[in-house]
Short mmCIF file of C-alpha atoms in Angstrom, two decimals:
data_model
loop_
_atom_site.label_atom_id
_atom_site.label_comp_id
_atom_site.label_asym_id
_atom_site.label_seq_id
_atom_site.Cartn_x
_atom_site.Cartn_y
_atom_site.Cartn_z
CA MET R 1123 134.72 67.97 96.99
CA ASP R 1124 131.02 67.87 97.14
CA THR R 1125 130.94 67.76 100.89
CA SER R 1126 131.18 70.79 103.10
CA ARG R 1127 129.01 73.67 104.12
CA LEU R 1128 129.55 76.23 106.79
CA LEU R 1129 126.87 77.71 108.98
CA ARG R 1130 126.28 79.66 112.13
CA THR R 1131 123.56 78.53 114.50
CA THR R 1132 124.66 78.92 118.09
CA GLY R 1133 127.25 81.65 117.80
CA THR R 1134 129.94 79.21 116.76
CA VAL R 1135 131.12 78.64 113.24
CA ILE R 1136 130.27 75.10 112.30
CA ALA R 1137 130.09 73.10 109.12
CA ALA R 1138 127.55 71.14 107.20
CA ALA R 1139 127.12 68.52 104.58
CA GLY R 1140 126.72 68.37 100.83
CA LEU R 1141 123.23 69.32 101.55
CA LEU R 1142 120.28 71.02 100.00
CA LEU R 1143 121.04 72.18 96.53
CA SER R 1144 124.47 73.31 97.56
CA GLY R 1145 127.69 71.34 97.46
CA CYS R 1146 128.28 70.98 101.21
CA THR R 1147 130.86 72.83 103.21
CA SER R 1148 132.89 72.24 106.20
CA GLY R 1149 133.37 74.90 108.68
CA GLY R 1150 134.74 74.57 112.11
CA SER R 1151 134.74 76.03 115.54
CA GLY R 1152 137.75 76.95 117.51
CA GLY R 1153 140.72 79.18 116.81
CA PRO R 1154 143.28 81.34 118.59
CA LYS R 1155 143.20 85.09 119.03
CA ALA R 1156 145.34 87.82 117.54
CA ALA R 1157 148.98 88.36 118.15
CA ALA R 1158 151.64 90.65 116.76
CA SER R 1159 154.78 89.70 114.92
CA SER R 1160 157.97 91.10 116.32
CA ARG R 1161 159.04 91.88 112.75
CA GLY R 1162 156.55 94.73 112.35
CA ASP R 1163 154.22 95.52 109.47
CA SER R 1164 156.78 95.88 106.73
CA ALA R 1165 158.97 92.84 107.34
CA ALA R 1166 160.93 91.66 104.34
CA PRO R 1167 159.26 88.80 102.47
CA SER R 1168 160.74 85.49 103.52
CA ALA R 1169 160.36 83.43 100.36
CA PRO R 1170 163.87 82.78 99.04
CA ALA R 1171 164.45 84.28 95.62
CA ALA R 1172 165.59 80.97 94.16
CA ALA R 1173 162.32 79.31 95.21
CA THR R 1174 159.99 81.87 93.68
CA PRO R 1175 159.40 82.10 89.92
CA ALA R 1176 160.34 85.49 88.54
CA ALA R 1177 156.79 86.02 87.28
CA LEU R 1178 155.51 85.80 90.86
CA ARG R 1179 158.24 87.86 92.52
CA SER R 1180 156.19 91.07 92.62
CA TYR R 1181 153.44 89.28 94.52
CA TYR R 1182 155.86 87.86 97.08
CA ASP R 1183 157.59 91.24 97.43
CA GLN R 1184 154.43 93.28 97.99
CA LYS R 1185 154.17 95.38 101.14
CA LEU R 1186 150.86 95.19 102.97
CA SER R 1187 149.33 98.54 103.91
CA TRP R 1188 147.29 98.03 107.07
CA ARG R 1189 144.30 100.18 108.00
CA ASP R 1190 141.67 100.18 110.72
CA CYS R 1191 138.89 97.64 110.03
CA GLY R 1192 136.20 99.55 111.85
CA VAL R 1193 136.15 96.71 114.39
CA PRO R 1194 138.08 97.55 117.58
CA GLY R 1195 141.41 95.79 117.81
CA PHE R 1196 141.57 94.64 114.19
CA ASP R 1197 143.57 95.86 111.18
CA CYS R 1198 142.70 95.11 107.56
CA THR R 1199 144.54 95.14 104.26
CA THR R 1200 144.19 93.96 100.68
CA MET R 1201 146.70 91.60 99.08
CA LYS R 1202 147.19 91.08 95.37
CA ALA R 1203 147.37 87.57 93.94
CA PRO R 1204 147.45 86.36 90.34
CA LEU R 1205 144.11 85.27 88.95
CA ASP R 1206 145.87 82.34 87.28
CA TYR R 1207 149.14 81.11 88.76
CA GLU R 1208 150.09 79.41 85.50
CA HIS R 1209 149.52 82.66 83.61
CA PRO R 1210 150.25 85.55 85.99
CA GLU R 1211 149.94 88.02 83.14
CA ALA R 1212 146.16 87.35 83.09
CA GLY R 1213 145.55 89.85 85.88
CA ASP R 1214 144.99 89.95 89.62
CA VAL R 1215 142.46 89.12 92.27
CA ASP R 1216 142.12 91.09 95.49
CA ILE R 1217 142.43 89.08 98.71
CA ALA R 1218 141.00 90.73 101.83
CA VAL R 1219 143.09 90.09 104.98
CA ALA R 1220 142.56 90.96 108.65
CA ARG R 1221 144.62 90.56 111.80
CA HIS R 1222 144.57 91.12 115.53
CA LYS R 1223 148.07 91.84 116.83
CA ALA R 1224 149.63 89.70 119.52
CA THR R 1225 148.62 90.87 122.95
CA GLY R 1226 151.93 89.93 124.63
CA PRO R 1227 153.88 90.12 126.81
CA GLY R 1228 156.52 87.54 126.14
CA LYS R 1229 158.01 85.96 123.08
CA ARG R 1230 156.21 86.63 119.80
CA LEU R 1231 155.89 83.71 117.41
CA GLY R 1232 154.84 85.56 114.26
CA SER R 1233 151.46 85.00 112.59
CA LEU R 1234 148.88 82.29 113.13
CA LEU R 1235 146.61 81.95 110.09
CA VAL R 1236 143.15 80.56 110.82
CA ASN R 1237 140.49 79.25 108.46
CA PRO R 1238 136.90 78.38 109.51
CA GLY R 1239 136.13 75.97 106.67
CA GLY R 1240 133.43 75.97 104.09
CA PRO R 1241 134.56 76.21 101.39
CA GLY R 1242 132.93 79.60 101.34
CA GLY R 1243 133.35 80.64 104.95
CA SER R 1244 134.58 84.18 105.56
CA GLY R 1245 137.88 84.02 107.41
CA ILE R 1246 137.62 87.70 108.31
CA GLY R 1247 134.17 87.25 109.82
CA TYR R 1248 135.45 84.24 111.76
CA LEU R 1249 138.50 86.12 113.02
CA GLN R 1250 136.57 89.18 114.15
CA ALA R 1251 133.65 87.31 115.69
CA TYR R 1252 135.52 84.45 117.31
CA ALA R 1253 139.16 83.55 116.72
CA GLY R 1254 140.64 86.99 117.34
CA ILE R 1255 138.90 87.34 120.70
CA GLY R 1256 138.03 83.77 121.73
CA TYR R 1257 141.14 81.66 121.19
CA PRO R 1258 143.09 80.80 124.36
CA ALA R 1259 144.72 83.90 125.83
CA GLN R 1260 148.22 82.45 125.80
CA VAL R 1261 147.98 81.72 122.08
CA ARG R 1262 146.64 85.19 121.34
CA ALA R 1263 149.48 86.66 123.37
CA ALA R 1264 152.15 84.96 121.26
CA TYR R 1265 150.75 85.21 117.75
CA ASP R 1266 149.35 87.82 115.42
CA MET R 1267 145.94 86.27 114.69
CA VAL R 1268 145.41 86.52 110.92
CA SER R 1269 142.75 85.37 108.50
CA PHE R 1270 141.52 86.16 105.01
CA ASP R 1271 138.53 85.68 102.79
CA PRO R 1272 139.69 83.10 100.25
CA ARG R 1273 139.37 84.07 96.59
CA GLY R 1274 135.74 83.84 95.52
CA VAL R 1275 134.49 84.46 99.07
CA ASP R 1276 132.79 87.54 100.51
CA ARG R 1277 135.31 90.46 100.28
CA SER R 1278 137.77 88.66 97.95
CA SER R 1279 136.56 88.80 94.33
CA PRO R 1280 133.38 86.94 95.34
CA VAL R 1281 131.56 84.40 93.21
CA GLU R 1282 128.05 85.69 92.62
CA CYS R 1283 125.13 83.62 91.39
CA LEU R 1284 121.45 84.04 92.28
CA THR R 1285 119.66 87.07 93.72
CA GLY R 1286 118.13 86.85 97.19
CA GLN R 1287 114.64 86.09 95.88
CA ALA R 1288 116.00 83.46 93.52
CA MET R 1289 117.98 81.93 96.39
CA ASP R 1290 114.80 81.72 98.47
CA LYS R 1291 113.20 79.72 95.68
CA TYR R 1292 116.31 77.58 95.22
CA THR R 1293 116.57 76.54 98.88
CA GLN R 1294 112.92 75.44 98.89
CA VAL R 1295 113.15 72.99 95.98
CA ASP R 1296 112.22 69.47 97.06
CA GLN R 1297 115.36 67.33 97.31
CA THR R 1298 113.53 64.04 97.75
CA PRO R 1299 111.63 63.93 94.45
CA ASP R 1300 108.64 61.61 94.49
CA ASN R 1301 107.87 61.64 90.76
CA ALA R 1302 109.21 62.64 87.35
CA ALA R 1303 107.91 66.20 87.65
CA GLU R 1304 109.71 66.80 90.94
CA ARG R 1305 112.90 65.27 89.52
CA ALA R 1306 112.72 67.64 86.58
CA LEU R 1307 112.27 70.63 88.91
CA LEU R 1308 115.30 69.59 90.96
CA VAL R 1309 117.51 69.17 87.89
CA ALA R 1310 116.28 72.50 86.53
CA ALA R 1311 117.19 74.19 89.82
CA PHE R 1312 120.75 72.86 89.67
CA LYS R 1313 121.10 73.98 86.07
CA GLU R 1314 119.70 77.44 86.82
CA PHE R 1315 122.10 77.90 89.73
CA ALA R 1316 125.12 76.85 87.64
CA ALA R 1317 124.10 79.09 84.73
CA ALA R 1318 123.71 82.09 87.05
CA CYS R 1319 127.19 81.54 88.48
CA GLN R 1320 128.63 81.43 84.99
CA ALA R 1321 126.75 84.53 83.92
CA HIS R 1322 127.81 86.65 86.91
CA SER R 1323 131.26 85.24 87.76
CA GLN R 1324 132.78 83.96 84.55
CA ARG R 1325 136.20 85.55 85.12
CA VAL R 1326 136.90 84.11 88.57
CA LEU R 1327 134.97 80.82 88.36
CA PRO R 1328 137.81 78.69 86.91
CA HIS R 1329 140.33 79.99 89.48
CA VAL R 1330 138.88 79.37 92.96
CA SER R 1331 140.17 75.85 93.60
CA THR R 1332 141.75 74.78 96.87
CA VAL R 1333 145.14 74.64 95.14
CA ASP R 1334 144.72 78.28 94.04
CA VAL R 1335 143.91 79.31 97.62
CA ALA R 1336 146.87 77.33 99.00
CA HIS R 1337 149.16 79.29 96.65
CA ASP R 1338 147.55 82.51 97.95
CA MET R 1339 148.41 81.40 101.48
CA ASP R 1340 152.08 81.17 100.60
CA VAL R 1341 152.05 84.65 99.11
CA LEU R 1342 150.36 85.86 102.29
CA ARG R 1343 152.94 84.07 104.47
CA ALA R 1344 155.70 85.94 102.64
CA ALA R 1345 153.91 89.27 102.72
CA LEU R 1346 153.44 88.89 106.49
CA GLY R 1347 157.18 88.33 106.85
CA ASP R 1348 156.94 84.77 108.18
CA GLU R 1349 159.48 82.12 107.24
CA LYS R 1350 157.01 79.35 108.06
CA LEU R 1351 153.23 79.17 107.88
CA ASN R 1352 151.60 78.48 111.25
CA TYR R 1353 147.97 77.53 110.75
CA VAL R 1354 144.77 76.23 112.34
CA GLY R 1355 142.17 75.01 109.85
CA ALA R 1356 138.76 73.58 110.72
CA SER R 1357 136.72 71.15 108.63
CA TYR R 1358 137.29 72.06 104.95
CA GLY R 1359 140.15 74.17 106.31
CA THR R 1360 141.95 70.89 107.03
CA PHE R 1361 141.94 70.05 103.33
CA LEU R 1362 143.25 73.52 102.57
CA GLY R 1363 145.99 73.18 105.18
CA ALA R 1364 147.00 69.70 104.01
CA THR R 1365 147.11 70.97 100.43
CA TYR R 1366 149.41 73.80 101.48
CA ALA R 1367 151.73 71.41 103.32
CA ASP R 1368 151.81 69.09 100.30
CA LEU R 1369 152.73 71.98 97.99
CA TYR R 1370 155.15 73.73 100.36
CA PRO R 1371 156.39 71.18 102.93
CA SER R 1372 159.57 73.14 103.68
CA ARG R 1373 157.50 76.24 104.51
CA ALA R 1374 155.01 74.45 106.77
CA GLY R 1375 155.30 75.44 110.42
CA ARG R 1376 152.90 74.34 113.16
CA LEU R 1377 149.74 73.10 111.47
CA VAL R 1378 146.56 71.99 113.27
CA LEU R 1379 143.91 70.31 111.09
CA ASP R 1380 140.72 70.03 113.17
CA GLY R 1381 137.71 68.04 111.92
CA ALA R 1382 139.72 66.52 109.11
CA MET R 1383 138.67 65.67 105.58
CA ASP R 1384 140.11 62.74 103.65
CA PRO R 1385 141.49 64.06 100.33
CA SER R 1386 141.87 60.55 98.92
CA ARG R 1387 138.11 59.90 98.84
CA PRO R 1388 136.26 60.70 95.58
CA ALA R 1389 133.15 62.87 95.78
CA LEU R 1390 130.65 60.01 95.83
CA GLU R 1391 132.39 58.32 98.74
CA LEU R 1392 132.83 61.59 100.62
CA ASN R 1393 129.13 62.37 100.34
CA ARG R 1394 128.12 58.88 101.44
CA ASP R 1395 130.58 59.00 104.34
CA GLN R 1396 129.16 62.33 105.41
CA THR R 1397 125.66 60.89 105.22
CA GLU R 1398 126.80 58.26 107.72
CA GLY R 1399 128.21 61.03 109.86
CA PHE R 1400 124.89 62.83 110.05
CA GLU R 1401 123.16 59.56 110.92
CA THR R 1402 125.65 59.06 113.77
CA ALA R 1403 125.04 62.60 115.01
CA PHE R 1404 121.27 62.21 114.71
CA ARG R 1405 121.31 58.99 116.72
CA ALA R 1406 123.24 60.75 119.47
CA PHE R 1407 120.59 63.49 119.43
CA ALA R 1408 117.78 60.91 119.35
CA ALA R 1409 119.15 59.01 122.35
CA ASP R 1410 119.39 62.28 124.27
CA CYS R 1411 115.99 63.51 123.10
CA ALA R 1412 114.25 60.32 124.21
CA LYS R 1413 115.43 61.02 127.77
CA GLN R 1414 113.85 64.49 127.79
CA ALA R 1415 110.28 65.09 128.88
CA ASP R 1416 109.84 67.62 126.08
CA CYS R 1417 111.14 65.42 123.24
CA PRO R 1418 108.85 66.17 120.26
CA LEU R 1419 109.76 62.82 118.69
CA GLY R 1420 108.67 60.77 121.70
CA GLN R 1421 110.52 58.19 123.69
CA GLY R 1422 111.98 54.84 122.73
CA SER R 1423 114.97 53.62 120.75
CA PRO R 1424 116.91 55.78 118.29
CA ASP R 1425 115.25 53.75 115.51
CA ALA R 1426 111.81 54.70 116.81
CA VAL R 1427 112.78 58.36 117.10
CA ALA R 1428 114.24 58.30 113.59
CA GLN R 1429 111.03 56.81 112.19
CA ARG R 1430 109.02 59.62 113.76
CA LEU R 1431 111.31 62.22 112.20
CA LYS R 1432 110.84 60.58 108.79
CA GLU R 1433 107.08 60.74 109.34
CA PHE R 1434 107.41 64.42 110.27
CA PHE R 1435 109.28 65.15 107.02
CA ARG R 1436 106.62 63.30 105.00
CA LYS R 1437 103.91 65.33 106.70
CA VAL R 1438 105.70 68.62 106.02
CA ASP R 1439 106.24 67.57 102.40
CA ALA R 1440 102.51 67.03 101.98
CA GLN R 1441 101.40 70.02 104.04
CA PRO R 1442 104.02 72.76 104.65
CA VAL R 1443 104.06 74.47 108.04
CA PRO R 1444 103.16 78.19 108.25
CA THR R 1445 105.70 80.82 109.34
CA THR R 1446 105.42 84.54 109.99
CA ASP R 1447 107.74 85.38 107.08
CA ARG R 1448 105.31 86.79 104.52
CA ALA R 1449 108.04 87.00 101.86
CA ARG R 1450 108.21 83.22 101.61
CA PRO R 1451 105.76 80.35 101.39
CA ALA R 1452 105.20 77.96 104.28
CA LEU R 1453 108.06 75.76 105.52
CA GLY R 1454 108.42 72.69 103.29
CA GLU R 1455 110.45 69.52 103.60
CA ALA R 1456 113.64 70.99 102.11
CA LEU R 1457 114.02 73.84 104.60
CA ALA R 1458 112.77 71.70 107.49
CA THR R 1459 115.49 69.16 106.76
CA THR R 1460 118.09 71.91 106.54
CA GLY R 1461 117.01 73.22 109.93
CA VAL R 1462 117.37 69.80 111.54
CA ILE R 1463 120.78 69.15 110.02
CA ALA R 1464 121.97 72.62 111.02
CA ALA R 1465 121.37 71.82 114.69
CA LEU R 1466 123.25 68.53 114.51
CA TYR R 1467 126.59 70.31 114.17
CA ASP R 1468 126.73 71.25 117.82
CA GLU R 1469 125.17 69.36 120.74
CA ASN R 1470 124.55 72.74 122.40
CA ALA R 1471 121.89 73.31 119.73
CA TRP R 1472 119.93 70.18 120.63
CA PRO R 1473 117.52 72.02 123.01
CA GLN R 1474 116.88 74.56 120.25
CA LEU R 1475 116.11 71.75 117.84
CA ARG R 1476 113.66 70.14 120.28
CA GLU R 1477 111.86 73.48 120.65
CA ALA R 1478 111.76 74.04 116.87
CA LEU R 1479 110.36 70.56 116.19
CA THR R 1480 107.77 70.97 118.96
CA ALA R 1481 106.66 74.28 117.48
CA ALA R 1482 106.49 72.82 113.97
CA ASN R 1483 104.31 69.98 115.22
CA ASN R 1484 101.99 72.68 116.56
CA GLY R 1485 101.84 74.55 113.26
CA ASP R 1486 104.67 77.07 113.77
CA GLY R 1487 107.62 76.69 111.39
CA ASN R 1488 109.59 79.74 112.57
CA GLY R 1489 112.12 77.82 114.65
CA LEU R 1490 113.18 75.44 111.89
CA LEU R 1491 113.19 78.30 109.37
CA ALA R 1492 115.55 80.29 111.61
CA LEU R 1493 117.93 77.33 111.80
CA ALA R 1494 117.82 76.89 108.03
CA ASP R 1495 118.40 80.61 107.44
CA SER R 1496 121.41 80.49 109.74
CA TYR R 1497 122.78 77.56 107.77
CA TYR R 1498 122.44 79.44 104.49
CA GLU R 1499 123.60 82.77 105.98
CA ARG R 1500 120.37 84.50 104.98
CA GLU R 1501 119.87 87.91 106.56
CA PRO R 1502 116.48 89.19 107.78
CA ASP R 1503 116.32 91.56 104.80
CA GLY R 1504 116.41 88.60 102.40
CA LYS R 1505 120.04 88.98 101.34
CA TYR R 1506 122.37 85.99 101.38
CA ALA R 1507 126.11 85.84 101.98
CA ASN R 1508 127.86 84.23 99.03
CA LEU R 1509 128.57 81.08 101.04
CA MET R 1510 126.55 78.73 98.85
CA SER R 1511 127.89 80.21 95.63
CA ALA R 1512 131.53 79.98 96.70
CA ASN R 1513 130.95 76.56 98.20
CA ALA R 1514 129.72 75.07 94.96
CA ALA R 1515 132.39 76.85 92.91
CA VAL R 1516 135.24 75.39 94.97
CA ASN R 1517 133.79 71.92 95.41
CA CYS R 1518 132.99 71.53 91.73
CA LEU R 1519 136.55 72.51 90.76
CA ASP R 1520 138.28 70.33 93.34
CA GLN R 1521 136.82 67.03 92.16
CA PRO R 1522 134.78 65.58 89.29
CA PRO R 1523 131.07 65.35 90.15
CA ALA R 1524 129.73 62.50 92.25
CA PHE R 1525 127.12 61.61 89.60
CA ASP R 1526 126.75 62.05 85.85
CA GLY R 1527 122.96 62.31 85.97
CA PRO R 1528 119.75 61.39 87.82
CA GLU R 1529 119.99 57.75 86.78
CA ALA R 1530 123.28 57.44 88.67
CA VAL R 1531 121.58 58.87 91.76
CA ASP R 1532 118.87 56.20 91.44
CA LYS R 1533 121.53 53.48 91.50
CA ALA R 1534 123.24 54.96 94.54
CA LEU R 1535 120.07 55.64 96.57
CA PRO R 1536 120.04 52.27 98.38
CA SER R 1537 123.57 52.78 99.70
CA PHE R 1538 122.78 56.33 100.85
CA GLU R 1539 119.55 55.23 102.54
CA LYS R 1540 121.46 52.44 104.25
CA ALA R 1541 123.97 55.02 105.48
CA SER R 1542 121.09 57.15 106.82
CA PRO R 1543 117.45 56.08 106.67
CA VAL R 1544 116.46 59.65 107.62
CA PHE R 1545 118.74 61.83 105.49
CA GLY R 1546 120.12 59.46 102.86
CA ALA R 1547 117.79 60.23 99.95
CA GLY R 1548 118.09 64.01 100.31
CA LEU R 1549 121.86 63.96 100.59
CA ALA R 1550 122.15 61.64 97.59
CA TRP R 1551 120.12 63.99 95.38
CA ALA R 1552 122.03 67.02 96.74
CA SER R 1553 125.21 65.39 95.43
CA LEU R 1554 123.96 65.98 91.89
CA ASN R 1555 124.74 69.70 92.07
CA CYS R 1556 128.18 69.61 90.40
CA THR R 1557 126.89 67.52 87.48
CA TYR R 1558 125.80 70.65 85.62
CA TRP R 1559 128.66 72.93 86.60
CA PRO R 1560 129.92 75.13 83.73
CA VAL R 1561 133.65 74.70 84.53
CA LYS R 1562 135.39 71.35 84.36
CA ALA R 1563 137.02 70.10 87.55
CA THR R 1564 140.76 70.75 87.78
CA GLY R 1565 141.45 68.51 90.78
CA THR R 1566 140.93 64.88 91.68
CA ALA R 1567 140.90 62.70 94.78
CA ARG R 1568 144.40 61.79 95.92
CA ALA R 1569 146.35 61.21 99.10
CA LEU R 1570 148.36 64.16 100.40
CA THR R 1571 151.67 63.25 102.02
CA ALA R 1572 153.47 66.57 102.62
CA LYS R 1573 156.76 64.72 102.65
CA GLY R 1574 159.39 66.70 104.53
CA ALA R 1575 156.94 68.76 106.60
CA PRO R 1576 157.34 68.93 110.40
CA PRO R 1577 154.74 67.19 112.62
CA ILE R 1578 151.18 68.07 111.61
CA VAL R 1579 148.44 67.60 114.23
CA VAL R 1580 145.23 66.06 112.84
CA VAL R 1581 142.22 66.24 115.17
CA GLY R 1582 139.21 63.93 114.89
CA THR R 1583 135.96 63.85 116.90
CA THR R 1584 134.43 60.38 117.24
CA ARG R 1585 130.81 61.47 116.58
CA ASP R 1586 131.47 64.39 114.24
CA PRO R 1587 128.52 64.73 111.83
CA ALA R 1588 130.20 66.60 108.98
CA THR R 1589 133.71 65.15 108.96
CA PRO R 1590 133.50 61.53 110.15
CA TYR R 1591 136.23 60.34 112.49
CA LYS R 1592 137.56 57.87 109.96
CA TRP R 1593 138.56 60.81 107.76
CA ALA R 1594 140.87 62.12 110.48
CA GLN R 1595 142.36 58.66 110.86
CA ALA R 1596 142.91 58.50 107.10
CA LEU R 1597 144.48 61.96 106.77
CA ALA R 1598 146.80 61.39 109.72
CA GLY R 1599 147.92 58.17 108.07
CA GLN R 1600 148.48 59.76 104.66
CA LEU R 1601 150.60 62.66 105.89
CA ASP R 1602 154.19 61.56 106.38
CA SER R 1603 154.37 63.53 109.63
CA GLY R 1604 150.70 63.35 110.64
CA VAL R 1605 149.90 62.89 114.35
CA LEU R 1606 146.31 61.93 115.25
CA LEU R 1607 144.64 63.56 118.27
CA THR R 1608 141.24 62.06 119.13
CA TYR R 1609 138.31 63.67 120.94
CA ASP R 1610 135.70 61.18 122.14
CA GLY R 1611 132.63 63.35 121.90
CA ASP R 1612 129.84 64.95 119.87
CA GLY R 1613 129.75 67.92 117.53
CA HIS R 1614 131.85 69.22 114.68
CA THR R 1615 135.55 69.85 115.42
CA ALA R 1616 137.15 69.84 118.88
CA TYR R 1617 139.48 72.81 119.55
CA GLY R 1618 137.85 75.53 121.61
CA ARG R 1619 134.68 73.56 122.27
CA GLY R 1620 135.10 72.80 125.96
CA SER R 1621 137.67 70.00 126.26
CA ASP R 1622 140.57 71.09 128.45
CA CYS R 1623 142.50 68.04 127.26
CA ILE R 1624 142.16 68.99 123.59
CA ASP R 1625 142.82 72.68 124.17
CA SER R 1626 145.89 72.22 126.35
CA THR R 1627 147.38 69.69 123.92
CA ILE R 1628 146.93 71.98 120.93
CA ASN R 1629 148.07 75.05 122.86
CA ARG R 1630 151.31 73.30 123.81
CA TYR R 1631 151.93 72.38 120.18
CA LEU R 1632 151.25 75.91 118.93
CA LEU R 1633 153.34 77.57 121.63
CA GLU R 1634 156.18 75.09 122.07
CA GLY R 1635 156.12 73.02 118.89
CA THR R 1636 155.56 69.80 120.87
CA PRO R 1637 153.01 67.53 119.16
CA PRO R 1638 150.86 65.10 121.14
CA THR R 1639 152.02 61.55 121.64
CA ALA R 1640 150.85 59.14 118.96
CA GLY R 1641 147.33 57.88 119.62
CA LYS R 1642 146.48 60.46 122.32
CA LYS R 1643 142.77 60.50 123.17
CA CYS R 1644 140.73 63.04 125.13
#
């Protein structure tokens, strides 16, 4: 789907929208630490022979050879998976996997697979920087904490598209075109990006869908020696987890889907819903900002604050703000908007956003540029992670494009601008990115029921910007065994973000298998 981007701004992994020349991603924050399986490294694969096609048996039977990751406390390995599950003879892809063994003492519960979202987020990076050391201690004591880079991402046969310099140019293209020339430049940028992905990643590009990754997860479950898959997925990771449960309901264990997506919504509706989500998050920021003496957007109602932000974007569009980065031109509207949206993922970033906007008003664009670079995972040396490339590749396979051309965007603009007067136009045009994708979509919007799966906990945050609360309500209703857990708060995702009520409820489920009562709110 054209709706999820992952970024890092405040040390937490968070997700973003179908924004800025990318397809969107959903990442999440939260996740348990590493734990060790009592079976040991070479446990026998658990997939029953009768349930596994003969052509896939060698993948399910593979033994993982663990080695030191170079990061204290973590082991790494490489798993083989078929490039094409319908034609296993077509060759393999390498899937990079990492774990942190259970710290004990006490009963070991096997592996807990975690996914930070995206699509395009590095599971290994997330595990080593957060989940493997930051999840609740009792969860890390009972489980081997495990994650992987999904196919097409980072260490796992990555999708590659533009060079760093070309990416710099791409992220600066104006996404609110004011005339025919700017529209043509935007369309050309989307086409150039798609063509580069095809040129550099032709082999893997048709095989990085969410369904492909869900199949990889079952191979990994077997290779780890687990009879059931225990899993915590954030943001886009909820769609991945729900897809797994729908494909393999009898192998689903304890699944937590935090910051849920609604798989039944087509791309256009997802993008418009997410636009509403960012408007909700911005209004929460605006109400808070107006109470602060240092609010760069002044005091008054959220409407008044929003109008001043729109005026700021118009000003930056006409006269970009200087930065100290000599490798790039001054900060324009596109990157300024990215910087603002990046900070809306986590209310802890609101002070940073106020400072960045204040500086930009005084002619210093460095603060907003730093937020935008964090969103895009751009390093100081000008290199980018492959987040945006993988994000588009997965989203454009998972669903048909939101629009068939610029004229369709024109027709939809009023509804997007109604959803968000500040961000609507930019997010509508960003939704055009899959229109020119070189590989036809293999998936479509549909409800996932996972009939026969045990209770699945679906977590929704009431003012989540990237995955609106109504998506969690919808997914919990679609899943036959879905149980909705609500967090009344701000920010993207809920587990591990400061709510004792949320954390203790999820911990109990992961450790004891006891789901929350229906309708529980924190």
